GROMACS .gro file of C-alpha atoms in nm:
model
  472
    1MET     CA    1 -27.584  -8.410   2.128
    2PRO     CA    2 -27.652  -8.506   1.763
    3THR     CA    3 -27.362  -8.562   1.531
    4ALA     CA    4 -27.244  -8.241   1.370
    5VAL     CA    5 -27.349  -8.183   1.012
    6LEU     CA    6 -27.077  -7.999   0.828
    7ALA     CA    7 -27.233  -7.706   0.650
    8PRO     CA    8 -27.067  -7.482   0.393
    9GLY     CA    9 -26.804  -7.251   0.532
   10PRO     CA   10 -26.831  -6.882   0.616
   11THR     CA   11 -26.941  -6.632   0.356
   12GLN     CA   12 -26.684  -6.469   0.135
   13ALA     CA   13 -26.679  -6.094   0.083
   14GLY     CA   14 -26.970  -5.993  -0.141
   15ALA     CA   15 -27.117  -6.347  -0.152
   16ARG     CA   16 -27.466  -6.433  -0.033
   17PRO     CA   17 -27.465  -6.572   0.323
   18THR     CA   18 -27.489  -6.949   0.340
   19ARG     CA   19 -27.754  -7.144   0.530
   20SER     CA   20 -27.487  -7.218   0.790
   21ALA     CA   21 -27.433  -6.844   0.841
   22HIS     CA   22 -27.804  -6.781   0.896
   23LEU     CA   23 -27.823  -7.068   1.146
   24ALA     CA   24 -27.519  -6.932   1.328
   25LEU     CA   25 -27.685  -6.589   1.356
   26VAL     CA   26 -28.008  -6.737   1.492
   27ALA     CA   27 -27.813  -6.946   1.745
   28ALA     CA   28 -27.610  -6.641   1.851
   29LEU     CA   29 -27.926  -6.430   1.889
   30LEU     CA   30 -28.102  -6.695   2.099
   31GLY     CA   31 -27.800  -6.738   2.327
   32PHE     CA   32 -27.755  -6.365   2.387
   33ALA     CA   33 -28.130  -6.327   2.445
   34VAL     CA   34 -28.159  -6.608   2.697
   35ILE     CA   35 -27.866  -6.498   2.915
   36THR     CA   36 -28.005  -6.141   2.912
   37ILE     CA   37 -28.363  -6.242   2.989
   38ASP     CA   38 -28.239  -6.455   3.278
   39VAL     CA   39 -28.109  -6.147   3.463
   40THR     CA   40 -28.419  -5.930   3.434
   41ALA     CA   41 -28.673  -6.213   3.471
   42VAL     CA   42 -28.513  -6.334   3.794
   43ASN     CA   43 -28.534  -5.982   3.941
   44ILE     CA   44 -28.915  -6.003   3.920
   45ALA     CA   45 -28.918  -6.353   4.072
   46LEU     CA   46 -28.714  -6.255   4.380
   47PRO     CA   47 -29.005  -6.203   4.625
   48ASP     CA   48 -29.149  -6.546   4.537
   49ILE     CA   49 -28.807  -6.707   4.570
   50ARG     CA   50 -28.773  -6.550   4.916
   51ASP     CA   51 -29.114  -6.684   5.026
   52SER     CA   52 -29.055  -7.030   4.879
   53LEU     CA   53 -28.700  -7.089   4.998
   54HIS     CA   54 -28.712  -6.871   5.310
   55GLY     CA   55 -28.416  -6.661   5.204
   56GLY     CA   56 -28.364  -6.312   5.346
   57MET     CA   57 -28.237  -6.004   5.166
   58ALA     CA   58 -27.880  -6.140   5.165
   59GLY     CA   59 -28.002  -6.457   4.997
   60LEU     CA   60 -28.181  -6.258   4.727
   61GLN     CA   61 -27.869  -6.049   4.666
   62TRP     CA   62 -27.662  -6.364   4.619
   63VAL     CA   63 -27.922  -6.509   4.379
   64VAL     CA   64 -27.856  -6.208   4.156
   65ASP     CA   65 -27.486  -6.150   4.222
   66SER     CA   66 -27.362  -6.511   4.212
   67TYR     CA   67 -27.466  -6.514   3.845
   68THR     CA   68 -27.338  -6.165   3.762
   69LEU     CA   69 -27.003  -6.200   3.939
   70MET     CA   70 -26.911  -6.524   3.765
   71PHE     CA   71 -27.027  -6.372   3.439
   72ALA     CA   72 -26.803  -6.069   3.499
   73ALA     CA   73 -26.494  -6.253   3.624
   74LEU     CA   74 -26.485  -6.537   3.371
   75MET     CA   75 -26.556  -6.309   3.075
   76LEU     CA   76 -26.198  -6.186   3.111
   77SER     CA   77 -26.064  -6.516   2.977
   78ALA     CA   78 -26.371  -6.654   2.796
   79GLY     CA   79 -26.259  -6.494   2.471
   80ALA     CA   80 -25.927  -6.679   2.485
   81LEU     CA   81 -26.117  -7.002   2.555
   82ALA     CA   82 -26.334  -6.944   2.247
   83ASP     CA   83 -26.019  -6.894   2.037
   84ARG     CA   84 -25.850  -7.207   2.173
   85ALA     CA   85 -26.152  -7.436   2.140
   86GLY     CA   86 -26.312  -7.274   1.836
   87ALA     CA   87 -26.619  -7.052   1.852
   88ARG     CA   88 -26.874  -7.326   1.781
   89ARG     CA   89 -26.731  -7.574   2.030
   90ALA     CA   90 -26.698  -7.309   2.302
   91TYR     CA   91 -27.055  -7.199   2.234
   92VAL     CA   92 -27.176  -7.558   2.274
   93TRP     CA   93 -26.993  -7.580   2.607
   94GLY     CA   94 -27.133  -7.249   2.730
   95VAL     CA   95 -27.491  -7.325   2.629
   96GLY     CA   96 -27.466  -7.678   2.771
   97VAL     CA   97 -27.342  -7.554   3.110
   98PHE     CA   98 -27.599  -7.273   3.118
   99THR     CA   99 -27.887  -7.509   3.033
  100ALA     CA  100 -27.785  -7.778   3.283
  101ALA     CA  101 -27.740  -7.511   3.552
  102SER     CA  102 -28.086  -7.374   3.471
  103LEU     CA  103 -28.233  -7.717   3.545
  104ALA     CA  104 -28.041  -7.723   3.874
  105CYS     CA  105 -28.184  -7.379   3.958
  106ALA     CA  106 -28.539  -7.500   3.891
  107LEU     CA  107 -28.490  -7.807   4.112
  108ALA     CA  108 -28.306  -7.623   4.394
  109PRO     CA  109 -28.439  -7.738   4.734
  110GLY     CA  110 -28.298  -7.438   4.921
  111ILE     CA  111 -28.146  -7.097   4.879
  112GLY     CA  112 -27.789  -7.231   4.903
  113ALA     CA  113 -27.844  -7.482   4.622
  114LEU     CA  114 -28.002  -7.210   4.407
  115ILE     CA  115 -27.705  -6.979   4.459
  116ALA     CA  116 -27.460  -7.258   4.369
  117ALA     CA  117 -27.654  -7.331   4.050
  118ARG     CA  118 -27.656  -6.960   3.965
  119VAL     CA  119 -27.275  -6.962   3.988
  120ALA     CA  120 -27.267  -7.235   3.723
  121GLN     CA  121 -27.518  -7.040   3.513
  122GLY     CA  122 -27.293  -6.735   3.524
  123ALA     CA  123 -26.994  -6.944   3.415
  124GLY     CA  124 -27.187  -7.072   3.115
  125ALA     CA  125 -27.312  -6.724   3.024
  126ALA     CA  126 -26.956  -6.588   3.035
  127VAL     CA  127 -26.860  -6.830   2.757
  128VAL     CA  128 -27.180  -6.774   2.557
  129MET     CA  129 -27.129  -6.397   2.524
  130PRO     CA  130 -26.790  -6.382   2.340
  131ALA     CA  131 -26.844  -6.713   2.161
  132SER     CA  132 -27.172  -6.590   2.009
  133LEU     CA  133 -26.999  -6.282   1.866
  134ALA     CA  134 -26.708  -6.493   1.741
  135LEU     CA  135 -26.960  -6.723   1.571
  136ILE     CA  136 -27.107  -6.426   1.383
  137ARG     CA  137 -26.760  -6.305   1.289
  138GLN     CA  138 -26.681  -6.649   1.150
  139ALA     CA  139 -27.009  -6.676   0.957
  140TYR     CA  140 -27.001  -6.334   0.787
  141ASP     CA  141 -26.679  -6.231   0.616
  142ASP     CA  142 -26.841  -5.946   0.424
  143PRO     CA  143 -26.809  -5.637   0.649
  144ARG     CA  144 -27.151  -5.492   0.558
  145ARG     CA  145 -27.338  -5.815   0.615
  146ARG     CA  146 -27.143  -5.873   0.936
  147ALA     CA  147 -27.232  -5.523   1.060
  148ARG     CA  148 -27.601  -5.594   1.000
  149ALA     CA  149 -27.575  -5.928   1.178
  150ILE     CA  150 -27.408  -5.769   1.480
  151ALA     CA  151 -27.672  -5.493   1.481
  152LEU     CA  152 -27.943  -5.761   1.493
  153TRP     CA  153 -27.754  -5.933   1.775
  154THR     CA  154 -27.737  -5.605   1.971
  155VAL     CA  155 -28.103  -5.514   1.917
  156GLY     CA  156 -28.199  -5.867   2.020
  157GLY     CA  157 -28.021  -5.815   2.350
  158SER     CA  158 -28.193  -5.479   2.403
  159ALA     CA  159 -28.534  -5.629   2.324
  160SER     CA  160 -28.463  -5.906   2.576
  161VAL     CA  161 -28.437  -5.641   2.848
  162ALA     CA  162 -28.802  -5.556   2.769
  163VAL     CA  163 -28.918  -5.917   2.746
  164GLY     CA  164 -28.744  -6.037   3.064
  165PRO     CA  165 -28.946  -5.859   3.335
  166VAL     CA  166 -29.281  -5.929   3.166
  167LEU     CA  167 -29.195  -6.291   3.100
  168GLY     CA  168 -29.063  -6.331   3.454
  169GLY     CA  169 -29.384  -6.183   3.595
  170VAL     CA  170 -29.614  -6.397   3.381
  171LEU     CA  171 -29.424  -6.720   3.453
  172THR     CA  172 -29.393  -6.650   3.825
  173GLU     CA  173 -29.763  -6.568   3.862
  174THR     CA  174 -29.894  -6.857   3.651
  175ALA     CA  175 -29.646  -7.140   3.698
  176GLY     CA  176 -29.419  -7.037   3.986
  177TRP     CA  177 -29.065  -6.898   3.997
  178ARG     CA  178 -28.907  -7.230   3.900
  179SER     CA  179 -29.061  -7.200   3.553
  180VAL     CA  180 -28.840  -6.893   3.491
  181PHE     CA  181 -28.543  -7.129   3.486
  182LEU     CA  182 -28.721  -7.420   3.316
  183LEU     CA  183 -28.787  -7.196   3.016
  184ASN     CA  184 -28.414  -7.202   2.942
  185LEU     CA  185 -28.418  -7.576   2.877
  186PRO     CA  186 -28.609  -7.581   2.544
  187VAL     CA  187 -28.424  -7.269   2.428
  188GLY     CA  188 -28.089  -7.432   2.508
  189ALA     CA  189 -28.195  -7.747   2.322
  190VAL     CA  190 -28.290  -7.544   2.012
  191ILE     CA  191 -27.954  -7.366   2.018
  192LEU     CA  192 -27.765  -7.696   2.037
  193VAL     CA  193 -27.965  -7.838   1.743
  194LEU     CA  194 -27.886  -7.526   1.539
  195LEU     CA  195 -27.517  -7.545   1.628
  196ALA     CA  196 -27.503  -7.903   1.505
  197ARG     CA  197 -27.574  -7.764   1.157
  198VAL     CA  198 -27.321  -7.480   1.173
  199ALA     CA  199 -26.977  -7.511   1.015
  200ARG     CA  200 -26.688  -7.604   1.241
  201SER     CA  201 -26.482  -7.316   1.377
  202PRO     CA  202 -26.105  -7.291   1.342
  203ARG     CA  203 -25.893  -7.303   1.655
  204ARG     CA  204 -25.628  -7.044   1.730
  205PRO     CA  205 -25.347  -7.054   1.986
  206ALA     CA  206 -25.450  -6.838   2.282
  207PRO     CA  207 -25.273  -6.879   2.617
  208LEU     CA  208 -25.492  -6.899   2.927
  209ASP     CA  209 -25.404  -6.694   3.235
  210LEU     CA  210 -25.519  -6.930   3.511
  211ALA     CA  211 -25.349  -6.743   3.798
  212GLY     CA  212 -25.507  -6.417   3.690
  213GLN     CA  213 -25.847  -6.579   3.648
  214VAL     CA  214 -25.849  -6.745   3.990
  215THR     CA  215 -25.735  -6.430   4.173
  216ALA     CA  216 -25.992  -6.219   3.984
  217VAL     CA  217 -26.274  -6.449   4.098
  218LEU     CA  218 -26.147  -6.444   4.458
  219ALA     CA  219 -26.117  -6.065   4.462
  220LEU     CA  220 -26.467  -6.003   4.327
  221ALA     CA  221 -26.626  -6.272   4.545
  222GLY     CA  222 -26.455  -6.139   4.858
  223LEU     CA  223 -26.563  -5.784   4.786
  224ALA     CA  224 -26.922  -5.889   4.711
  225PHE     CA  225 -26.940  -6.097   5.031
  226ALA     CA  226 -26.811  -5.807   5.239
  227VAL     CA  227 -27.063  -5.559   5.094
  228ILE     CA  228 -27.363  -5.794   5.102
  229GLU     CA  229 -27.302  -5.935   5.448
  230GLY     CA  230 -27.187  -5.602   5.590
  231GLY     CA  231 -27.548  -5.483   5.591
  232HIS     CA  232 -27.657  -5.793   5.782
  233LEU     CA  233 -27.368  -5.898   6.008
  234GLY     CA  234 -27.223  -5.552   6.069
  235TRP     CA  235 -26.934  -5.384   5.892
  236GLY     CA  236 -26.695  -5.459   6.177
  237SER     CA  237 -26.782  -5.829   6.209
  238VAL     CA  238 -26.507  -6.089   6.167
  239PRO     CA  239 -26.651  -6.252   5.850
  240VAL     CA  240 -26.691  -5.915   5.679
  241LEU     CA  241 -26.341  -5.794   5.771
  242THR     CA  242 -26.198  -6.128   5.661
  243ALA     CA  243 -26.376  -6.099   5.326
  244PHE     CA  244 -26.236  -5.749   5.277
  245ALA     CA  245 -25.887  -5.884   5.353
  246VAL     CA  246 -25.935  -6.167   5.102
  247ALA     CA  247 -26.049  -5.916   4.837
  248VAL     CA  248 -25.746  -5.691   4.894
  249GLY     CA  249 -25.501  -5.984   4.903
  250ALA     CA  250 -25.649  -6.141   4.590
  251GLY     CA  251 -25.643  -5.803   4.416
  252LEU     CA  252 -25.273  -5.763   4.488
  253ALA     CA  253 -25.208  -6.120   4.375
  254PHE     CA  254 -25.402  -6.049   4.055
  255HIS     CA  255 -25.186  -5.743   3.986
  256ARG     CA  256 -24.870  -5.947   4.039
  257ALA     CA  257 -24.994  -6.233   3.822
  258GLU     CA  258 -25.081  -6.000   3.535
  259LYS     CA  259 -24.746  -5.826   3.565
  260ARG     CA  260 -24.554  -6.154   3.536
  261HIS     CA  261 -24.767  -6.347   3.283
  262PRO     CA  262 -24.629  -6.340   2.926
  263ALA     CA  263 -24.983  -6.306   2.787
  264PRO     CA  264 -25.201  -6.160   3.066
  265MET     CA  265 -25.578  -6.151   3.022
  266VAL     CA  266 -25.568  -5.790   3.149
  267PRO     CA  267 -25.257  -5.616   3.012
  268LEU     CA  268 -25.173  -5.358   3.279
  269GLY     CA  269 -25.044  -5.121   3.014
  270LEU     CA  270 -25.400  -5.079   2.887
  271LEU     CA  271 -25.515  -4.954   3.226
  272ARG     CA  272 -25.249  -4.683   3.222
  273GLN     CA  273 -25.395  -4.533   2.905
  274ARG     CA  274 -25.620  -4.245   3.008
  275PRO     CA  275 -25.906  -4.303   2.755
  276VAL     CA  276 -25.918  -4.673   2.845
  277ALA     CA  277 -25.921  -4.611   3.221
  278VAL     CA  278 -26.195  -4.348   3.189
  279ALA     CA  279 -26.406  -4.572   2.963
  280LEU     CA  280 -26.383  -4.857   3.214
  281ALA     CA  281 -26.483  -4.627   3.502
  282VAL     CA  282 -26.779  -4.494   3.302
  283GLY     CA  283 -26.892  -4.845   3.208
  284PHE     CA  284 -26.879  -4.950   3.574
  285ALA     CA  285 -27.082  -4.647   3.687
  286VAL     CA  286 -27.345  -4.670   3.413
  287ASN     CA  287 -27.423  -5.035   3.485
  288ALA     CA  288 -27.414  -4.975   3.860
  289GLY     CA  289 -27.683  -4.712   3.820
  290PHE     CA  290 -27.900  -4.904   3.576
  291TYR     CA  291 -27.889  -5.249   3.738
  292GLY     CA  292 -27.914  -5.100   4.085
  293VAL     CA  293 -28.237  -4.923   3.986
  294THR     CA  294 -28.391  -5.233   3.827
  295PHE     CA  295 -28.307  -5.438   4.138
  296LEU     CA  296 -28.461  -5.174   4.366
  297LEU     CA  297 -28.771  -5.119   4.157
  298GLY     CA  298 -28.847  -5.490   4.121
  299LEU     CA  299 -28.869  -5.506   4.502
  300TYR     CA  300 -29.033  -5.161   4.535
  301TYR     CA  301 -29.320  -5.251   4.303
  302GLN     CA  302 -29.397  -5.583   4.471
  303GLN     CA  303 -29.299  -5.538   4.836
  304LEU     CA  304 -29.397  -5.176   4.891
  305ARG     CA  305 -29.669  -5.121   4.628
  306GLY     CA  306 -29.820  -5.471   4.652
  307MET     CA  307 -29.809  -5.535   4.277
  308SER     CA  308 -29.828  -5.880   4.125
  309GLY     CA  309 -29.532  -6.013   3.932
  310ILE     CA  310 -29.708  -5.948   3.600
  311GLU     CA  311 -29.789  -5.588   3.695
  312ALA     CA  312 -29.432  -5.528   3.813
  313GLY     CA  313 -29.295  -5.672   3.490
  314LEU     CA  314 -29.517  -5.449   3.277
  315MET     CA  315 -29.385  -5.143   3.460
  316PHE     CA  316 -29.044  -5.207   3.300
  317VAL     CA  317 -29.173  -5.218   2.940
  318PRO     CA  318 -29.162  -4.840   2.873
  319LEU     CA  319 -28.808  -4.828   3.017
  320ALA     CA  320 -28.692  -5.108   2.789
  321ALA     CA  321 -28.862  -4.947   2.487
  322PHE     CA  322 -28.663  -4.627   2.548
  323ILE     CA  323 -28.343  -4.832   2.578
  324THR     CA  324 -28.402  -5.010   2.246
  325GLY     CA  325 -28.492  -4.692   2.060
  326THR     CA  326 -28.204  -4.491   2.205
  327ASN     CA  327 -27.953  -4.764   2.118
  328LEU     CA  328 -28.044  -4.711   1.754
  329VAL     CA  329 -28.016  -4.331   1.775
  330SER     CA  330 -27.693  -4.311   1.975
  331PRO     CA  331 -27.445  -4.388   1.691
  332ARG     CA  332 -27.593  -4.111   1.474
  333ALA     CA  333 -27.585  -3.868   1.764
  334ALA     CA  334 -27.218  -3.955   1.821
  335GLU     CA  335 -27.141  -3.876   1.456
  336ARG     CA  336 -27.306  -3.535   1.484
  337LEU     CA  337 -27.213  -3.427   1.837
  338GLY     CA  338 -26.895  -3.626   1.896
  339ARG     CA  339 -26.851  -3.931   2.116
  340ARG     CA  340 -26.728  -3.744   2.421
  341THR     CA  341 -27.036  -3.521   2.418
  342VAL     CA  342 -27.270  -3.819   2.386
  343ILE     CA  343 -27.092  -4.008   2.666
  344VAL     CA  344 -27.110  -3.705   2.897
  345LEU     CA  345 -27.476  -3.630   2.816
  346GLY     CA  346 -27.577  -3.994   2.864
  347GLN     CA  347 -27.418  -4.012   3.206
  348ALA     CA  348 -27.563  -3.676   3.307
  349MET     CA  349 -27.913  -3.800   3.216
  350LEU     CA  350 -27.860  -4.120   3.415
  351ALA     CA  351 -27.732  -3.924   3.717
  352LEU     CA  352 -28.037  -3.698   3.692
  353ALA     CA  353 -28.256  -4.010   3.690
  354MET     CA  354 -28.098  -4.135   4.013
  355PHE     CA  355 -28.169  -3.809   4.194
  356ALA     CA  356 -28.518  -3.776   4.041
  357LEU     CA  357 -28.616  -4.116   4.185
  358VAL     CA  358 -28.508  -4.028   4.541
  359PRO     CA  359 -28.851  -3.885   4.645
  360LEU     CA  360 -29.031  -4.213   4.557
  361ASN     CA  361 -29.255  -4.349   4.832
  362ALA     CA  362 -29.550  -4.585   4.870
  363GLY     CA  363 -29.793  -4.318   4.752
  364THR     CA  364 -29.610  -4.187   4.443
  365PRO     CA  365 -29.849  -4.202   4.144
  366LEU     CA  366 -29.745  -4.481   3.910
  367TRP     CA  367 -29.761  -4.252   3.606
  368LEU     CA  368 -29.504  -4.029   3.775
  369VAL     CA  369 -29.276  -4.329   3.844
  370LEU     CA  370 -29.285  -4.412   3.473
  371VAL     CA  371 -29.205  -4.051   3.378
  372LEU     CA  372 -28.912  -4.041   3.620
  373LEU     CA  373 -28.774  -4.358   3.463
  374VAL     CA  374 -28.746  -4.198   3.117
  375PRO     CA  375 -28.395  -4.052   3.176
  376THR     CA  376 -28.288  -4.393   3.312
  377GLY     CA  377 -28.372  -4.555   2.979
  378LEU     CA  378 -28.226  -4.271   2.777
  379GLY     CA  379 -27.902  -4.214   2.969
  380GLY     CA  380 -27.733  -4.552   2.968
  381ALA     CA  381 -27.849  -4.645   2.617
  382PHE     CA  382 -27.724  -4.308   2.488
  383ALA     CA  383 -27.379  -4.342   2.643
  384VAL     CA  384 -27.284  -4.710   2.602
  385PRO     CA  385 -27.260  -4.745   2.219
  386ALA     CA  386 -27.042  -4.431   2.197
  387LEU     CA  387 -26.840  -4.550   2.497
  388THR     CA  388 -26.770  -4.886   2.333
  389ALA     CA  389 -26.664  -4.721   2.007
  390GLN     CA  390 -26.441  -4.475   2.197
  391LEU     CA  391 -26.268  -4.758   2.382
  392LEU     CA  392 -26.207  -4.967   2.070
  393ASP     CA  393 -26.058  -4.669   1.888
  394SER     CA  394 -25.823  -4.607   2.184
  395VAL     CA  395 -25.645  -4.943   2.159
  396PRO     CA  396 -25.451  -5.123   1.882
  397GLY     CA  397 -25.655  -5.354   1.662
  398GLU     CA  398 -25.502  -5.668   1.812
  399ARG     CA  399 -25.615  -5.553   2.158
  400ALA     CA  400 -25.977  -5.487   2.057
  401GLY     CA  401 -26.108  -5.820   2.188
  402THR     CA  402 -25.924  -5.782   2.517
  403ALA     CA  403 -26.046  -5.425   2.565
  404SER     CA  404 -26.405  -5.518   2.480
  405GLY     CA  405 -26.398  -5.811   2.724
  406LEU     CA  406 -26.254  -5.588   2.994
  407LEU     CA  407 -26.526  -5.326   2.941
  408ASN     CA  408 -26.803  -5.587   2.954
  409SER     CA  409 -26.647  -5.739   3.266
  410LEU     CA  410 -26.630  -5.401   3.442
  411ARG     CA  411 -26.988  -5.324   3.343
  412GLN     CA  412 -27.111  -5.653   3.488
  413THR     CA  413 -26.903  -5.592   3.801
  414GLY     CA  414 -27.067  -5.250   3.839
  415GLY     CA  415 -27.409  -5.412   3.825
  416ALA     CA  416 -27.311  -5.677   4.079
  417MET     CA  417 -27.159  -5.427   4.322
  418SER     CA  418 -27.466  -5.201   4.305
  419VAL     CA  419 -27.697  -5.493   4.386
  420ALA     CA  420 -27.468  -5.584   4.677
  421LEU     CA  421 -27.461  -5.227   4.810
  422PHE     CA  422 -27.828  -5.146   4.751
  423GLY     CA  423 -27.939  -5.470   4.914
  424ALA     CA  424 -27.717  -5.400   5.215
  425LEU     CA  425 -27.870  -5.052   5.244
  426LEU     CA  426 -28.222  -5.194   5.219
  427ALA     CA  427 -28.140  -5.439   5.497
  428SER     CA  428 -27.987  -5.174   5.724
  429GLY     CA  429 -28.234  -4.897   5.650
  430GLY     CA  430 -27.978  -4.679   5.472
  431GLY     CA  431 -27.743  -4.678   5.763
  432GLY     CA  432 -28.014  -4.602   6.015
  433GLY     CA  433 -28.040  -4.942   6.169
  434GLY     CA  434 -28.347  -5.033   5.974
  435ALA     CA  435 -28.518  -4.697   5.998
  436GLY     CA  436 -28.772  -4.645   5.727
  437ALA     CA  437 -28.839  -5.013   5.671
  438GLY     CA  438 -29.203  -5.095   5.631
  439ALA     CA  439 -29.394  -5.406   5.728
  440SER     CA  440 -29.269  -5.569   5.410
  441GLY     CA  441 -28.908  -5.523   5.521
  442PHE     CA  442 -28.844  -5.284   5.232
  443SER     CA  443 -28.653  -4.979   5.355
  444LEU     CA  444 -28.737  -4.653   5.178
  445SER     CA  445 -28.445  -4.476   5.343
  446GLY     CA  446 -28.212  -4.751   5.221
  447MET     CA  447 -28.345  -4.715   4.867
  448HIS     CA  448 -28.301  -4.337   4.880
  449THR     CA  449 -27.943  -4.368   5.007
  450GLY     CA  450 -27.855  -4.614   4.732
  451LEU     CA  451 -27.994  -4.384   4.464
  452VAL     CA  452 -27.794  -4.090   4.598
  453VAL     CA  453 -27.474  -4.298   4.602
  454ALA     CA  454 -27.534  -4.404   4.240
  455GLY     CA  455 -27.610  -4.045   4.139
  456VAL     CA  456 -27.293  -3.908   4.300
  457THR     CA  457 -27.083  -4.183   4.137
  458LEU     CA  458 -27.226  -4.098   3.796
  459CYS     CA  459 -27.160  -3.728   3.851
  460ALA     CA  460 -26.795  -3.812   3.926
  461THR     CA  461 -26.750  -4.024   3.611
  462THR     CA  462 -26.935  -3.761   3.405
  463ALA     CA  463 -26.678  -3.504   3.517
  464LEU     CA  464 -26.394  -3.747   3.442
  465ALA     CA  465 -26.523  -3.810   3.090
  466ALA     CA  466 -26.569  -3.439   3.020
  467TRP     CA  467 -26.220  -3.359   3.147
  468LEU     CA  468 -26.009  -3.653   3.031
  469LEU     CA  469 -26.163  -3.805   2.718
  470PRO     CA  470 -26.011  -3.669   2.395
  471ARG     CA  471 -26.214  -3.446   2.167
  472ASP     CA  472 -26.334  -3.611   1.849
   0.00000   0.00000   0.00000
């Protein structure tokens, strides 16, 4: 890495942003974009990965979930790491690990090596996310300029949801699935060059909760293994029951570690606050529904409808456009209607979307599929900004970073668990021993069951939010 060039420090209130601040914003945008694109682009590449590396449905689930689970688990303490090391240094570490792991993904000789590299990618992404925001906070001291910078950062992430499937389809069709990961290398290099010209970040004392972090990873990994492999090995098999036992034991150990640690990464007192607990449950359910649907539809388009990767990617563009537009409208709607109303309406729309997609089959007109996806794009994007604001207003200012990290971790966990469950249902035919699976191995009955489960879960959290969240 080139020697750091010390640029002028962060902007002062009311002052024009320095060149260093602009470079920090660009670096933060690129990092957030690349870790977001990686999720959605890989979803489109899954059928080609399966054919190339001879991985079954369980292998494809692990390709997605090994990244998401590490992202979710390590995000709990990544903020403390960014404070201890300094935002710029932590960002360099995160981008470096993510980029090197991307190269390992592209060179993977088998499905096991790809999954291992995806674990490292998720670890790097977990550091990139909070460090990128901390970098913006450091660069812009003026609240108005900082708010605009964070808005750009957020919109960049939303736009990446649209770009990812199309880019994944184009790269997979023209250069093969490995190019999806190789694309991260030049982007990572550009980010590192930009960071070399960004001002150094101050370090702050922030204790690390290693016992809590290790037990959190074990609990999530055990639960994911049990759900993914349960659809393949049988729910009563020894490996699956052992994984469930590991998840429960690690969960109990995590609770004990957090109770005893002087500075736990998850203060248990936060979880006992009703608005916080409801917000976390809603975040889990919203991401479970959204990421479960994108996982299912990526396979549905290609395995059941016979679409190319490019065609499948283009099918996600209208969905992503609705997400981006609704993200911009949601804060204004929350001001007019109240946050609780917006959170409830967003979840209700997303639940409706899950049930509306249940009748999908191989002959459903594509225009109708796109229409049915509209409430999927509207629902989650409508609820999440108001949900985040509601959570942050429910905790003391000094707990805002912890609460935000916990919400993001639960949201990622929801996405990982839905991929694990939906994939298991696809493999087992929705509990019917493979009934409904076509020649492609894609089980319509499994997809329908997964959508119903997601819809029922969202109905439950909608009721919780309506009943337990405070009125504005």
